[in-house]
PDB file of C-alpha atoms in Angstrom:
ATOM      1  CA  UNK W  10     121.019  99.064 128.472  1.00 84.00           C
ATOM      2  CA  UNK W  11     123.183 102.146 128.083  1.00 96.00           C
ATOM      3  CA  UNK W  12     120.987 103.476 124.602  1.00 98.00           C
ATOM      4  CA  UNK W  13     123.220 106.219 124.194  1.00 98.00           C
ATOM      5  CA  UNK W  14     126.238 104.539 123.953  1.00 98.00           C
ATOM      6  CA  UNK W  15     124.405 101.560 121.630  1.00 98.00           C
ATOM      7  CA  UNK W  16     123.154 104.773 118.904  1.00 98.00           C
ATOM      8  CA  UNK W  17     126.559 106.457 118.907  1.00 98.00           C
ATOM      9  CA  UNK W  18     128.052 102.930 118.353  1.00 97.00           C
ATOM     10  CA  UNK W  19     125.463 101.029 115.788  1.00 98.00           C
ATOM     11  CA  UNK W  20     123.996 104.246 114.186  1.00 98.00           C
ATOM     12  CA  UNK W  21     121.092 102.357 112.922  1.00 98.00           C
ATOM     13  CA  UNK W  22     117.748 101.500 114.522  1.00 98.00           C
ATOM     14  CA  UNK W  23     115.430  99.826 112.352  1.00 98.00           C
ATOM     15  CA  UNK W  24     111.897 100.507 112.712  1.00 98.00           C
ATOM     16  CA  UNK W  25     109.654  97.153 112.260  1.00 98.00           C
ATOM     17  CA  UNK W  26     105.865  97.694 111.382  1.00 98.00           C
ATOM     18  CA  UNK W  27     103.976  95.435 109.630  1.00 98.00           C
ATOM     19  CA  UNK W  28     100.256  93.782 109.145  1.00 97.00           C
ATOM     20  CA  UNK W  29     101.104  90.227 109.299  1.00 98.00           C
ATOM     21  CA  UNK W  30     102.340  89.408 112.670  1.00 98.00           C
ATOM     22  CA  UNK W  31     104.855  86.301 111.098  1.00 98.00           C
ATOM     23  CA  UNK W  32     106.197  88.490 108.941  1.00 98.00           C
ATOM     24  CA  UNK W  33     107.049  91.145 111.361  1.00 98.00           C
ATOM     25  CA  UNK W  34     108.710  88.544 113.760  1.00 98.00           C
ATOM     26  CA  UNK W  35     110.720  86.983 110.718  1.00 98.00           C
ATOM     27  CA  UNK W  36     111.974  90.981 109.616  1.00 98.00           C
ATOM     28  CA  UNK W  37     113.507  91.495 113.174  1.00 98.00           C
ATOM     29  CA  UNK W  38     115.291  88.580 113.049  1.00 98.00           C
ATOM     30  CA  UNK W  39     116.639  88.851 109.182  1.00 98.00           C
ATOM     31  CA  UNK W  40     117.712  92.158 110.306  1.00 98.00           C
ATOM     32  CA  UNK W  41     119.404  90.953 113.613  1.00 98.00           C
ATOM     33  CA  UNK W  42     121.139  87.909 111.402  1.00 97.00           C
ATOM     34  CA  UNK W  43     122.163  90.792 109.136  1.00 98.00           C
ATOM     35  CA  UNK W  44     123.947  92.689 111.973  1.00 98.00           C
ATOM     36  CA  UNK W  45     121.476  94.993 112.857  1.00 98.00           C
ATOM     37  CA  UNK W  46     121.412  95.651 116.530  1.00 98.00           C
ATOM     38  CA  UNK W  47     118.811  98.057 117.916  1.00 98.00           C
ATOM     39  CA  UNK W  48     115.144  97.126 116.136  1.00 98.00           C
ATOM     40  CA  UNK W  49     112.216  98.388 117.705  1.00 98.00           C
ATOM     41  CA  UNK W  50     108.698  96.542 116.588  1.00 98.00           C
ATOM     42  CA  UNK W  51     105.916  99.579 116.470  1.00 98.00           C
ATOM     43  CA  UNK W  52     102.945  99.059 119.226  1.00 98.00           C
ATOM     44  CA  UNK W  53     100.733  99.846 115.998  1.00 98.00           C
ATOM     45  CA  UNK W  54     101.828  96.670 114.024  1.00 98.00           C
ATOM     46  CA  UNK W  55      99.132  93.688 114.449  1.00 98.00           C
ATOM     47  CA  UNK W  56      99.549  91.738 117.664  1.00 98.00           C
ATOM     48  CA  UNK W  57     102.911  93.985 118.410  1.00 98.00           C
ATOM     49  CA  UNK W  58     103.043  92.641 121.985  1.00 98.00           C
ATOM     50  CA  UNK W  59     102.921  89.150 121.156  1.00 98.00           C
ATOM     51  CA  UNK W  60     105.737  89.471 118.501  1.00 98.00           C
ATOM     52  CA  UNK W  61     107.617  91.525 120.461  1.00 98.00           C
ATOM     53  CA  UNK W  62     107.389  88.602 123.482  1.00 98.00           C
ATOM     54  CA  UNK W  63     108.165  86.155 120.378  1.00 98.00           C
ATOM     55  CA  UNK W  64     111.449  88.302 119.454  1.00 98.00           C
ATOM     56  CA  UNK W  65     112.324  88.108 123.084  1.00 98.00           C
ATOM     57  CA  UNK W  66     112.617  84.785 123.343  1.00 97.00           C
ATOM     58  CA  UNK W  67     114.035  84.446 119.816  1.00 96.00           C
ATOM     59  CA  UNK W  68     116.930  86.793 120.497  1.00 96.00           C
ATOM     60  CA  UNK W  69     117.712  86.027 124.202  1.00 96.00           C
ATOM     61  CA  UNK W  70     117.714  87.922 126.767  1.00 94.00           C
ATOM     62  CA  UNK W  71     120.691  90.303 126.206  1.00 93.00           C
ATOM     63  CA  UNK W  72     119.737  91.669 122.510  1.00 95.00           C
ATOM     64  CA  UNK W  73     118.627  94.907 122.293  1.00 97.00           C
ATOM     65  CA  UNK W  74     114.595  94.941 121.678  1.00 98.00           C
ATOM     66  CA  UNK W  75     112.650  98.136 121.529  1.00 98.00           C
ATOM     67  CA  UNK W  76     108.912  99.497 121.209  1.00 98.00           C
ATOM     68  CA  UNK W  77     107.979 101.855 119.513  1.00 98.00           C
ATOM     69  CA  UNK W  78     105.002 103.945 119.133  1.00 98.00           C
ATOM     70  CA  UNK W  79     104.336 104.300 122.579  1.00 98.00           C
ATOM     71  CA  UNK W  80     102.665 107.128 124.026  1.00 98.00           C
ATOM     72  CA  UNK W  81     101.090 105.868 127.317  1.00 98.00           C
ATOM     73  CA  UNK W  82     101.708 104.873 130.868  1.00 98.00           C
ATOM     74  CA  UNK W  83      99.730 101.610 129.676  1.00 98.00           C
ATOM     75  CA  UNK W  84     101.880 101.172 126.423  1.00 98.00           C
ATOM     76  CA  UNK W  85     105.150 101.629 128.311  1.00 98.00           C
ATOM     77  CA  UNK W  86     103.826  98.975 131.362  1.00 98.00           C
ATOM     78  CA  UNK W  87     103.330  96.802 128.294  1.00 98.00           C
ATOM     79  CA  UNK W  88     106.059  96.878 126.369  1.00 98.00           C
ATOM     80  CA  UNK W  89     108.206  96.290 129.228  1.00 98.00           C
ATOM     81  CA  UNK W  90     106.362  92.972 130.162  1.00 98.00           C
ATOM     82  CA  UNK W  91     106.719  91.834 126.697  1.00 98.00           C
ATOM     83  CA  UNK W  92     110.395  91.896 126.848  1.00 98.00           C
ATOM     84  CA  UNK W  93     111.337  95.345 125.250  1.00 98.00           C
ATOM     85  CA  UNK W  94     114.523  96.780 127.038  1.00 96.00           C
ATOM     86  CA  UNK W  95     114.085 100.238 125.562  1.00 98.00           C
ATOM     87  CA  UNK W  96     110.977 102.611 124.209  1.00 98.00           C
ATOM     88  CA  UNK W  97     110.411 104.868 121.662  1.00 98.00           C
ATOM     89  CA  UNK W  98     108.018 107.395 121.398  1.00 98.00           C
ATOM     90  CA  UNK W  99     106.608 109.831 118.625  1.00 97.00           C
ATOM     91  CA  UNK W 100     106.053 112.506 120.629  1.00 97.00           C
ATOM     92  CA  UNK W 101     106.570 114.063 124.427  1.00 98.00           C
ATOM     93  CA  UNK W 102     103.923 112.247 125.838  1.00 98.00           C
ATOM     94  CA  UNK W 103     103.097 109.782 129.382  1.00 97.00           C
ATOM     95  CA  UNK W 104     104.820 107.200 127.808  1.00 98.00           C
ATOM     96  CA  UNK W 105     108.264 108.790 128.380  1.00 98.00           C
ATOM     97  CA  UNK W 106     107.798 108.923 132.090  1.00 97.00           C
ATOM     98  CA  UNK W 107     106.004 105.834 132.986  1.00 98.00           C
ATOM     99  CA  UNK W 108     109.355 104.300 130.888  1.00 98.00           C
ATOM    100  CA  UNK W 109     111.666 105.949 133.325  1.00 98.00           C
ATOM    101  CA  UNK W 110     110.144 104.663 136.053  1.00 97.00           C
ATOM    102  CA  UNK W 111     109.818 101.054 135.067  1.00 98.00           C
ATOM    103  CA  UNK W 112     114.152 101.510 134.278  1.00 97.00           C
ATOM    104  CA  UNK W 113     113.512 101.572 130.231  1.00 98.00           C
ATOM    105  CA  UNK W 114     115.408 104.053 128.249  1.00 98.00           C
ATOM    106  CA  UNK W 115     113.657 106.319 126.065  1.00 98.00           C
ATOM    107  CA  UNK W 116     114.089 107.816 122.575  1.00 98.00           C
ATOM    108  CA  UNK W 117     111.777 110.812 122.544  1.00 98.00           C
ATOM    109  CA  UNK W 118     110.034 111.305 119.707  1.00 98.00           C
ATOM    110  CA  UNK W 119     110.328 115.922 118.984  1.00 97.00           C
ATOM    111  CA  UNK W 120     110.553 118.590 116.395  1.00 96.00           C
ATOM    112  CA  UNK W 121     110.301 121.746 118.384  1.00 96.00           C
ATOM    113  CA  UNK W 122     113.314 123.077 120.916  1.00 97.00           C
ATOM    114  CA  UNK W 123     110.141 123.503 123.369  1.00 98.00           C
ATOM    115  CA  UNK W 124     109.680 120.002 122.653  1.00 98.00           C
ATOM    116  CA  UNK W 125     113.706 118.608 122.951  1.00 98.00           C
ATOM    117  CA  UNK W 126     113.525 121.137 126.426  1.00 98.00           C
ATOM    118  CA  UNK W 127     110.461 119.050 127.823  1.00 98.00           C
ATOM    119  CA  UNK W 128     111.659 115.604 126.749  1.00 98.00           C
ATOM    120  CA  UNK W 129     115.158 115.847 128.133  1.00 98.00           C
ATOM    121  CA  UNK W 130     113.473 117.382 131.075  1.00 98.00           C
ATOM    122  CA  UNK W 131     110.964 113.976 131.205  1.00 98.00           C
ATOM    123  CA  UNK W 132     113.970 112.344 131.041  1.00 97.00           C
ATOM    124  CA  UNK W 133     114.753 110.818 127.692  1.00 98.00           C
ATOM    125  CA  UNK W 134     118.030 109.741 127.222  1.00 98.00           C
ATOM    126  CA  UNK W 135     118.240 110.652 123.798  1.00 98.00           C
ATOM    127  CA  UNK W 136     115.803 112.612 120.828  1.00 98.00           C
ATOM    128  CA  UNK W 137     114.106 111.552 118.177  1.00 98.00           C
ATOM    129  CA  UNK W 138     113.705 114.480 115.545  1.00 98.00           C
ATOM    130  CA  UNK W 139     111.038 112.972 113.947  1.00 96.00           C
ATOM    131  CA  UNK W 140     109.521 113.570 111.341  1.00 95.00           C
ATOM    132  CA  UNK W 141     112.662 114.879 110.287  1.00 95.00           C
ATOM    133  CA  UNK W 142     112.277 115.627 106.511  1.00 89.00           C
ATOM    134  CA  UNK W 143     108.942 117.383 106.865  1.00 84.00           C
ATOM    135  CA  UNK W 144     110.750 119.364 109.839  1.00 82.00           C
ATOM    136  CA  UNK W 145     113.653 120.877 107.394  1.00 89.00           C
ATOM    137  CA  UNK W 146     116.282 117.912 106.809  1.00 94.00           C
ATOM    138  CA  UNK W 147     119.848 118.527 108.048  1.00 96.00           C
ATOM    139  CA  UNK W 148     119.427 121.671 107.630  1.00 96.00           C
ATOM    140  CA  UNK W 149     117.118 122.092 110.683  1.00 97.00           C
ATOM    141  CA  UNK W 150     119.313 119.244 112.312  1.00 97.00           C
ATOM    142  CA  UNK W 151     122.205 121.351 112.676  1.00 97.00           C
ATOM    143  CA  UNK W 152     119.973 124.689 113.553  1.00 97.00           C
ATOM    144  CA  UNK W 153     119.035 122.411 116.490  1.00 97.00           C
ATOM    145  CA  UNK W 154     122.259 121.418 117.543  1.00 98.00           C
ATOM    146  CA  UNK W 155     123.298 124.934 118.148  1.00 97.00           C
ATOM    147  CA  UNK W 156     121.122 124.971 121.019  1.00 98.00           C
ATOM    148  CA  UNK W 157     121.411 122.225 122.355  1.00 98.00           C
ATOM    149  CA  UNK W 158     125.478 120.756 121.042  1.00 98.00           C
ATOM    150  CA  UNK W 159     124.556 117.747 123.964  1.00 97.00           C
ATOM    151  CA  UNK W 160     121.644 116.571 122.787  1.00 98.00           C
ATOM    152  CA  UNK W 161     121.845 113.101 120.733  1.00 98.00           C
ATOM    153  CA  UNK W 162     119.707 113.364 117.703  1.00 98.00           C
ATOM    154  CA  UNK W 163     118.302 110.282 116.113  1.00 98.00           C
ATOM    155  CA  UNK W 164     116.374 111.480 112.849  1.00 98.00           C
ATOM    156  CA  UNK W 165     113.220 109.580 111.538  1.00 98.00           C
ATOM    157  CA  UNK W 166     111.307 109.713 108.860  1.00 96.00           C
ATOM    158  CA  UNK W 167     112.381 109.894 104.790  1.00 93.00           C
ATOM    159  CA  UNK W 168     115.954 108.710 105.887  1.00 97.00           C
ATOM    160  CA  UNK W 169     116.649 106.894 103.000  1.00 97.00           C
ATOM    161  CA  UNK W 170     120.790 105.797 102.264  1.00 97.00           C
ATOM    162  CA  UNK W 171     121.352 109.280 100.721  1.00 96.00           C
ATOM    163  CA  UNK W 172     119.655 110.659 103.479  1.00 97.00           C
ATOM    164  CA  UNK W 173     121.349 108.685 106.610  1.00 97.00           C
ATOM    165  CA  UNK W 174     125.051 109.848 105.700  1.00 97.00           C
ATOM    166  CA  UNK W 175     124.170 113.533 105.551  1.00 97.00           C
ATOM    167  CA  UNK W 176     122.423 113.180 108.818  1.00 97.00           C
ATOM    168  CA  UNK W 177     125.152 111.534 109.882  1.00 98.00           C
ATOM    169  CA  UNK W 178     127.692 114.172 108.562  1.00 97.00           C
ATOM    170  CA  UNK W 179     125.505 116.606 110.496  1.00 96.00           C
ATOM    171  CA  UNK W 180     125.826 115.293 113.634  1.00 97.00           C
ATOM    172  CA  UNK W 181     123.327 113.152 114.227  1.00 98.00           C
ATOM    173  CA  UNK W 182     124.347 109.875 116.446  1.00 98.00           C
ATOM    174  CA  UNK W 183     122.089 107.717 114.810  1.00 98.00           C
ATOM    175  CA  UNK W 184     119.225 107.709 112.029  1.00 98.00           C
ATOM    176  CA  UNK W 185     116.074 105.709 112.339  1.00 98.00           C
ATOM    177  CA  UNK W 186     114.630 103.852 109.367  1.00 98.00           C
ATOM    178  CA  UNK W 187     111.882 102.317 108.733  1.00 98.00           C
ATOM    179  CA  UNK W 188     109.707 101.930 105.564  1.00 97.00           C
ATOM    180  CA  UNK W 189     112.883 102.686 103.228  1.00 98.00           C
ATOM    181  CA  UNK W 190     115.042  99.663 105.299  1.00 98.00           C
ATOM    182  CA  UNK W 191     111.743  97.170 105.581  1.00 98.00           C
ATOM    183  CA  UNK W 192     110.266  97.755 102.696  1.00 98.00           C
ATOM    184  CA  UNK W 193     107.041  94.905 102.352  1.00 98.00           C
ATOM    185  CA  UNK W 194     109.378  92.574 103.935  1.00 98.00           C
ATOM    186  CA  UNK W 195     106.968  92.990 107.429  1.00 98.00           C
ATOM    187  CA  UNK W 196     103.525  92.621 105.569  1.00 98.00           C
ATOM    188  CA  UNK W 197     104.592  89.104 103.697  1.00 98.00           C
ATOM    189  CA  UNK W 198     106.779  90.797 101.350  1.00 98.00           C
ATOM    190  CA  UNK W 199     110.407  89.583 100.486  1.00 97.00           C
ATOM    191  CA  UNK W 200     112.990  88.780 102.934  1.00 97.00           C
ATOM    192  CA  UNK W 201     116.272  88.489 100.609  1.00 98.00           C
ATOM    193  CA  UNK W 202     115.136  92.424  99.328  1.00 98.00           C
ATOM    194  CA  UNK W 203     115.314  93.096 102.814  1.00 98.00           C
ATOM    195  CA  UNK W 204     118.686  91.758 103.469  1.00 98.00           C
ATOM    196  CA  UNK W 205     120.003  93.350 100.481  1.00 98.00           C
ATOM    197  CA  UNK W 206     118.446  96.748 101.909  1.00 98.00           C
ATOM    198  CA  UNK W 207     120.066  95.892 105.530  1.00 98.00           C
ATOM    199  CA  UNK W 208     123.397  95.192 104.069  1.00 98.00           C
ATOM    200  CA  UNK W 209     123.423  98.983 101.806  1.00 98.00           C
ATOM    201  CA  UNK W 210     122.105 100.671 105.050  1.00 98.00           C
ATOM    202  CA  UNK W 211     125.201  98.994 107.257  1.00 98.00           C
ATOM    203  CA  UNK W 212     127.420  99.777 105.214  1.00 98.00           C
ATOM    204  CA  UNK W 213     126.324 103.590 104.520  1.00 97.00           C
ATOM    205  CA  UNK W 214     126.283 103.882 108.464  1.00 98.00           C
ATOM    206  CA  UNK W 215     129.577 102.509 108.689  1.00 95.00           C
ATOM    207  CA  UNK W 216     130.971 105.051 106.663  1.00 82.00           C
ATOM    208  CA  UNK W 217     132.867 107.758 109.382  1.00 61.00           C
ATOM    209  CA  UNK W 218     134.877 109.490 106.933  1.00 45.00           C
ATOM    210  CA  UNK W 219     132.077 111.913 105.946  1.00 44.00           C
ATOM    211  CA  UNK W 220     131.322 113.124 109.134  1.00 42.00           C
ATOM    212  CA  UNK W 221     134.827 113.567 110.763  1.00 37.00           C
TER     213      UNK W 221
END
């Protein structure tokens, strides 16, 4: 998949981690159903490979899936055999290039420029500033993008609805989201709350006029 191209076009990626595997599986697909297209179930949710194999088959074989939390050469190996098309990691770590070579993109999990430098050079397609509010909000967004004006951003971490359109309006391509999108909804916790949370975060993403 071209991941670039899918952030700077969707603007959302919703970040699935939960305790109770049926729940988790049921969240990526309310989301998807709500018009969510890039979800990526967390290797640190219970029995992540087995729902993400389950959301394979649930969404076919041309929805975007991704993993995240991966970090190793072993993580990425598995991910990919479960069915995820791209990875996302927390940090520069092995993960990133053992992705590459298996032909999965990679949002880079980095807060540092010495950390954007190496994970570009490892080959990520795209960065996630992460965690972005404890790393200085938009402010330190657009202090990066000096820098480095090429670099696709994806913030994580605190983005609530508030918080997505300023990134946005900063020049961020996309904002990840995950406990202020899922809520409970992935530990057994309500799926119409997480609709109704899908539905305000679509439409704040939608909104170009604050960041022309």
């Amino acid at each position: 998949m071209e991941l670039v191209d899918a952030l700077r076009t969707h603007r959302l990626v919703a970040i699935v981690r939960g305790t109770d595997p049926s729940s988790v599986l049921d969240s990526v697909r309310t989301l998807v159903r709500e018009g969510v297209t890039l979800v990526e179930v967390s290797l640190t949710s219970t029995d992540a490979l087995d729902v993400l194999a389950g959301a394979r088959a649930a969404l076919g074989p041309d929805a975007p899936l991704g993993a995240g939390t991966v970090l190793s050469a072993d993580d990425a190996r598995a991910a990919h055999r479960a069915g995820a098309d791209f990875v996302v990691t927390p940090a520069v770590c092995e993960g990133i290039r053992a992705a590459r070579q298996l032909g999965l993109p990679v949002l880079a999990g980095a807060m540092t420029p010495s950390e954007v430098v190496e994970a570009v050079r490892l080959g990520a397609e795209a960065v996630k500033l992460f965690p972005a509010s404890d790393a200085g909000g938009p402010a330190y967004l657009r202090a990066l993008l000096g820098p480095f004006p090429e670099v696709p951003f994806v913030p994580v971490g605190g983005v609530d609805t508030a918080a997505a359109r300023t990134y946005l309006a900063c020049g961020a391509v996309a904002v990840g989201v995950g406990s202020p999108l899922i809520g409970d909804a992935a530990d057994g916790g309500s799926s119409d709350a997480l609709r109704l949370r899908a539905r305000a975060f679509l439409e704040t993403v939608a909104t170009k006029g604050d960041d022309q």
